[in-house]
């Protein structure tokens, strides 16, 4: 597989072209950012872990009939994916109150949310990825009502697969962020699903096993990511 030119560099990944116009390579970096990139650091081996965790979860979702951009994992840090046009909406699914939801609404962290809720954030660094509703996204011509309905349904469908998968591995899937892209006129799941983009709490101890350890300087970040890898892929 000949890797082509750098098409895009984000905070945690680089995207390269390939000789196939329908495919790109996602390269997973160890760089970590939080609070709209105001906090920066490195999590050793994060790229390798996130690549493998994403592979496992994308394969699982594909088995359950959810279309993803995953094609194959090429190496420790490289994943071959379908080349999509990313929809600039972050789809957040929540099973437990945490993070920005607790702050915004004054709700108690740790309270269960059943049935799960879906939120949309407009992907825009300059604006700090604001929380938006369907009308805002329509106003900005970001997505049609049909696409928004699909995003919401796919968010719930992914949760129906992932929540029990994590529970079986003694982890509580608190919340997670998904991104979708258009591939030949079809909406498919893209980006990554990893401890960078999910909140995962150990069911025995309640401890965070995800990027919150980096955000809040809780220590033992690498150990937590390795433990998620072991439980997801083991
Ligand atoms: N999230 C993410 N990227 C973002 C913002 C949020 O992956 O740019 C994930 C985050 O890790 C968590 C979920 O989305 O699993 C909900 O995050 P929240 O809105 O609570 O914001 P945060 O507390 O991370 O600022």
Tab-separated table of C-alpha atoms and ligand atoms in Angstrom:
chain	number	residue	atom	x	y	z
A	1	UNK	CA	0.000	0.000	0.000
A	2	UNK	CA	1.665	3.212	-1.194
A	3	UNK	CA	0.777	6.146	1.021
A	4	UNK	CA	0.316	9.429	-0.829
A	5	UNK	CA	0.234	13.046	0.242
A	6	UNK	CA	-0.915	14.556	3.511
A	7	UNK	CA	-4.487	15.751	2.938
A	8	UNK	CA	-5.294	16.976	6.434
A	9	UNK	CA	-3.743	17.148	9.866
A	10	UNK	CA	-6.035	17.316	12.882
A	11	UNK	CA	-5.314	17.323	16.604
A	12	UNK	CA	-5.035	13.552	16.974
A	13	UNK	CA	-4.827	12.214	13.420
A	14	UNK	CA	-3.347	12.798	9.988
A	15	UNK	CA	-5.114	11.820	6.780
A	16	UNK	CA	-3.138	10.707	3.712
A	17	UNK	CA	-4.287	9.980	0.176
A	18	UNK	CA	-3.789	6.550	-1.416
A	19	UNK	CA	-3.681	5.433	-5.053
A	20	UNK	CA	-7.370	4.549	-4.702
A	21	UNK	CA	-9.416	7.785	-4.857
A	22	UNK	CA	-12.082	6.167	-2.656
A	23	UNK	CA	-9.652	5.380	0.165
A	24	UNK	CA	-7.497	7.355	2.611
A	25	UNK	CA	-5.147	6.388	5.422
A	26	UNK	CA	-5.860	7.631	8.954
A	27	UNK	CA	-2.648	7.926	10.961
A	28	UNK	CA	-3.200	8.005	14.744
A	29	UNK	CA	-0.883	10.341	16.696
A	30	UNK	CA	-0.042	10.393	20.407
A	31	UNK	CA	-0.850	14.117	20.623
A	32	UNK	CA	-3.655	14.975	22.996
A	33	UNK	CA	-5.577	18.223	23.300
A	34	UNK	CA	-8.435	19.369	25.491
A	35	UNK	CA	-10.536	22.478	26.108
A	36	UNK	CA	-10.560	23.494	22.434
A	37	UNK	CA	-6.780	22.822	22.163
A	38	UNK	CA	-5.860	25.179	25.027
A	39	UNK	CA	-4.345	22.182	26.822
A	40	UNK	CA	-1.825	20.111	24.876
A	41	UNK	CA	0.198	17.033	25.696
A	42	UNK	CA	1.189	13.536	24.706
A	43	UNK	CA	-0.243	10.216	25.804
A	44	UNK	CA	2.383	7.538	25.121
A	45	UNK	CA	1.131	4.871	22.655
A	46	UNK	CA	-2.303	6.533	22.449
A	47	UNK	CA	-2.239	6.362	18.645
A	48	UNK	CA	-1.655	2.623	18.672
A	49	UNK	CA	-4.359	2.032	21.279
A	50	UNK	CA	-6.971	4.238	19.598
A	51	UNK	CA	-6.299	2.579	16.228
A	52	UNK	CA	-6.848	-0.907	17.680
A	53	UNK	CA	-9.849	0.028	19.823
A	54	UNK	CA	-11.467	1.787	16.847
A	55	UNK	CA	-10.816	-1.236	14.627
A	56	UNK	CA	-12.501	-3.589	17.113
A	57	UNK	CA	-15.519	-1.316	17.569
A	58	UNK	CA	-15.933	-0.546	13.850
A	59	UNK	CA	-15.808	-4.303	13.072
A	60	UNK	CA	-18.419	-4.953	15.757
A	61	UNK	CA	-20.708	-2.225	14.394
A	62	UNK	CA	-20.297	-3.507	10.823
A	63	UNK	CA	-21.296	-6.996	12.029
A	64	UNK	CA	-24.453	-5.419	13.464
A	65	UNK	CA	-25.346	-3.728	10.186
A	66	UNK	CA	-24.012	-0.222	10.853
A	67	UNK	CA	-21.979	1.125	7.919
A	68	UNK	CA	-18.623	2.630	8.838
A	69	UNK	CA	-15.647	4.031	6.942
A	70	UNK	CA	-13.411	1.207	8.226
A	71	UNK	CA	-11.671	-0.870	5.540
A	72	UNK	CA	-8.700	-2.461	7.340
A	73	UNK	CA	-6.006	-1.729	9.889
A	74	UNK	CA	-2.720	-1.425	8.002
A	75	UNK	CA	-0.244	-1.119	10.869
A	76	UNK	CA	0.073	-0.099	14.505
A	77	UNK	CA	-0.897	3.494	13.745
A	78	UNK	CA	-2.518	3.355	10.299
A	79	UNK	CA	-6.086	2.511	9.349
A	80	UNK	CA	-7.348	2.346	5.760
A	81	UNK	CA	-10.736	4.036	5.521
A	82	UNK	CA	-13.228	5.140	2.921
A	83	UNK	CA	-12.734	8.732	1.830
A	84	UNK	CA	-15.769	10.627	3.078
A	85	UNK	CA	-16.930	14.220	3.163
A	86	UNK	CA	-17.249	14.812	6.901
A	87	UNK	CA	-20.567	16.281	8.085
A	88	UNK	CA	-19.506	19.114	10.449
A	89	UNK	CA	-21.681	17.870	13.302
A	90	UNK	CA	-20.461	16.079	16.419
A	91	UNK	CA	-23.108	13.605	17.522
A	92	UNK	CA	-22.862	13.035	21.286
A	93	UNK	CA	-24.770	10.150	22.872
A	94	UNK	CA	-25.210	10.105	26.656
A	95	UNK	CA	-26.132	7.252	29.011
A	96	UNK	CA	-24.951	8.922	32.219
A	97	UNK	CA	-24.714	12.590	33.270
A	98	UNK	CA	-21.125	13.874	32.991
A	99	UNK	CA	-18.950	16.618	31.522
A	100	UNK	CA	-20.570	19.571	29.811
A	101	UNK	CA	-24.109	18.255	30.414
A	102	UNK	CA	-23.618	18.274	34.191
A	103	UNK	CA	-22.178	21.814	34.047
A	104	UNK	CA	-24.709	23.299	31.641
A	105	UNK	CA	-27.848	21.972	33.304
A	106	UNK	CA	-26.608	21.625	36.891
A	107	UNK	CA	-27.341	17.895	36.873
A	108	UNK	CA	-25.561	15.446	39.165
A	109	UNK	CA	-22.619	13.605	37.588
A	110	UNK	CA	-23.223	9.873	37.531
A	111	UNK	CA	-27.035	9.937	37.258
A	112	UNK	CA	-28.303	7.487	34.653
A	113	UNK	CA	-29.966	8.752	31.482
A	114	UNK	CA	-32.403	6.130	30.233
A	115	UNK	CA	-33.375	6.239	27.423
A	116	UNK	CA	-30.127	7.730	26.145
A	117	UNK	CA	-30.091	11.263	24.734
A	118	UNK	CA	-28.409	12.566	21.583
A	119	UNK	CA	-26.945	16.066	21.229
A	120	UNK	CA	-25.546	17.892	18.207
A	121	UNK	CA	-22.501	20.162	18.321
A	122	UNK	CA	-21.448	22.280	15.338
A	123	UNK	CA	-17.854	21.337	14.448
A	124	UNK	CA	-16.154	24.723	14.349
A	125	UNK	CA	-12.939	25.417	16.284
A	126	UNK	CA	-13.296	29.208	16.030
A	127	UNK	CA	-16.708	29.008	17.713
A	128	UNK	CA	-15.603	26.331	20.206
A	129	UNK	CA	-17.928	23.613	18.831
A	130	UNK	CA	-21.221	25.080	20.142
A	131	UNK	CA	-24.213	22.955	21.170
A	132	UNK	CA	-26.858	23.425	18.487
A	133	UNK	CA	-30.344	22.167	17.710
A	134	UNK	CA	-31.833	20.932	14.451
A	135	UNK	CA	-33.077	24.406	13.509
A	136	UNK	CA	-29.603	25.937	13.891
A	137	UNK	CA	-28.068	23.289	11.648
A	138	UNK	CA	-30.793	23.808	9.057
A	139	UNK	CA	-30.336	27.599	9.269
A	140	UNK	CA	-26.626	27.171	8.512
A	141	UNK	CA	-27.337	24.696	5.707
A	142	UNK	CA	-25.172	22.136	7.501
A	143	UNK	CA	-27.719	19.332	7.303
A	144	UNK	CA	-31.248	18.704	6.094
A	145	UNK	CA	-33.977	17.434	8.431
A	146	UNK	CA	-33.594	14.007	6.802
A	147	UNK	CA	-29.860	13.869	7.515
A	148	UNK	CA	-30.410	15.064	11.101
A	149	UNK	CA	-32.995	12.329	11.639
A	150	UNK	CA	-30.509	9.796	10.300
A	151	UNK	CA	-27.698	11.116	12.528
A	152	UNK	CA	-29.911	10.810	15.591
A	153	UNK	CA	-31.067	7.300	14.657
A	154	UNK	CA	-27.521	6.156	13.940
A	155	UNK	CA	-26.348	7.595	17.262
A	156	UNK	CA	-28.950	5.515	19.088
A	157	UNK	CA	-28.175	2.441	16.946
A	158	UNK	CA	-24.445	2.664	17.753
A	159	UNK	CA	-25.279	3.033	21.451
A	160	UNK	CA	-27.492	-0.090	21.373
A	161	UNK	CA	-24.444	-2.077	20.239
A	162	UNK	CA	-21.688	-0.410	22.260
A	163	UNK	CA	-23.389	0.009	25.647
A	164	UNK	CA	-23.855	-3.742	26.305
A	165	UNK	CA	-20.458	-4.515	24.751
A	166	UNK	CA	-18.767	-2.267	27.339
A	167	UNK	CA	-20.976	-3.543	30.176
A	168	UNK	CA	-19.930	-7.128	29.402
A	169	UNK	CA	-16.341	-5.943	29.845
A	170	UNK	CA	-17.085	-4.310	33.202
A	171	UNK	CA	-17.019	-0.771	31.855
A	172	UNK	CA	-19.820	1.778	31.929
A	173	UNK	CA	-20.166	3.633	28.640
A	174	UNK	CA	-21.059	7.065	30.015
A	175	UNK	CA	-21.087	9.051	26.768
A	176	UNK	CA	-19.347	9.263	23.415
A	177	UNK	CA	-18.929	11.457	20.354
A	178	UNK	CA	-19.450	10.248	16.798
A	179	UNK	CA	-18.697	11.820	13.435
A	180	UNK	CA	-20.299	10.872	10.172
A	181	UNK	CA	-19.328	11.342	6.557
A	182	UNK	CA	-20.882	11.034	3.125
A	183	UNK	CA	-19.497	8.283	0.888
A	184	UNK	CA	-21.102	7.963	-2.562
A	185	UNK	CA	-24.240	9.732	-1.300
A	186	UNK	CA	-24.559	7.501	1.759
A	187	UNK	CA	-24.121	8.594	5.369
A	188	UNK	CA	-21.620	6.352	7.176
A	189	UNK	CA	-19.869	6.399	10.551
A	190	UNK	CA	-16.364	7.898	10.330
A	191	UNK	CA	-13.525	9.260	12.515
A	192	UNK	CA	-12.669	7.041	15.523
A	193	UNK	CA	-14.241	5.497	18.614
A	194	UNK	CA	-11.664	5.402	21.373
A	195	UNK	CA	-10.911	6.533	24.933
A	196	UNK	CA	-10.314	9.976	23.355
A	197	UNK	CA	-13.923	10.192	22.225
A	198	UNK	CA	-15.768	8.132	24.869
A	199	UNK	CA	-16.226	8.432	28.617
A	200	UNK	CA	-15.706	5.014	30.144
A	201	UNK	CA	-15.905	4.292	33.891
A	202	UNK	CA	-14.639	1.114	35.511
A	203	UNK	CA	-17.730	-0.643	36.892
A	204	UNK	CA	-15.892	-1.952	39.964
A	205	UNK	CA	-14.263	1.301	41.087
A	206	UNK	CA	-16.092	4.052	39.172
A	207	UNK	CA	-12.722	5.375	37.998
A	208	UNK	CA	-12.354	7.193	34.673
A	209	UNK	CA	-10.551	5.171	32.007
A	210	UNK	CA	-10.571	7.822	29.284
A	211	UNK	CA	-9.393	11.282	28.260
A	212	UNK	CA	-10.871	12.842	31.397
A	213	UNK	CA	-7.686	11.593	33.123
A	214	UNK	CA	-5.751	13.933	30.799
A	215	UNK	CA	-8.275	16.793	30.968
A	216	UNK	CA	-8.304	16.753	34.777
A	217	UNK	CA	-4.633	15.767	35.400
A	218	UNK	CA	-5.708	12.596	37.198
A	219	UNK	CA	-2.508	10.631	36.408
A	220	UNK	CA	-2.214	7.009	35.226
A	221	UNK	CA	-3.452	8.052	31.771
A	222	UNK	CA	-1.434	5.516	29.784
A	223	UNK	CA	-2.417	2.718	32.170
A	224	UNK	CA	-6.103	3.555	31.762
A	225	UNK	CA	-5.898	3.582	27.942
A	226	UNK	CA	-4.002	0.248	27.994
A	227	UNK	CA	-6.690	-1.242	30.237
A	228	UNK	CA	-9.459	-0.150	27.848
A	229	UNK	CA	-7.500	-1.760	24.997
A	230	UNK	CA	-7.088	-4.987	26.962
A	231	UNK	CA	-10.797	-5.176	27.826
A	232	UNK	CA	-12.074	-4.166	24.364
A	233	UNK	CA	-9.670	-6.307	22.330
A	234	UNK	CA	-8.737	-9.015	24.837
B	1	LIG	N1	-16.030	14.687	22.975
B	1	LIG	C1	-15.103	14.509	21.975
B	1	LIG	N2	-14.625	15.606	21.298
B	1	LIG	C2	-15.035	16.863	21.576
B	1	LIG	C3	-15.984	17.050	22.608
B	1	LIG	C4	-16.470	15.946	23.280
B	1	LIG	O1	-14.713	13.376	21.674
B	1	LIG	O2	-14.577	17.805	20.914
B	1	LIG	C5	-16.559	13.522	23.709
B	1	LIG	C6	-16.081	13.475	25.142
B	1	LIG	O3	-14.904	12.715	25.251
B	1	LIG	C7	-17.223	12.809	25.845
B	1	LIG	C8	-18.457	13.233	25.038
B	1	LIG	O4	-17.957	13.635	23.770
B	1	LIG	O5	-17.099	11.408	25.765
B	1	LIG	C9	-19.250	14.345	25.675
B	1	LIG	O6	-18.389	15.419	25.972
B	1	LIG	P1	-18.939	16.719	26.741
B	1	LIG	O7	-19.948	17.403	25.899
B	1	LIG	O8	-19.370	16.320	28.099
B	1	LIG	O9	-17.734	17.719	26.778
B	1	LIG	P2	-16.403	17.751	27.638
B	1	LIG	O10	-16.763	17.503	29.047
B	1	LIG	O11	-15.551	16.694	27.030
B	1	LIG	O12	-15.888	19.143	27.381
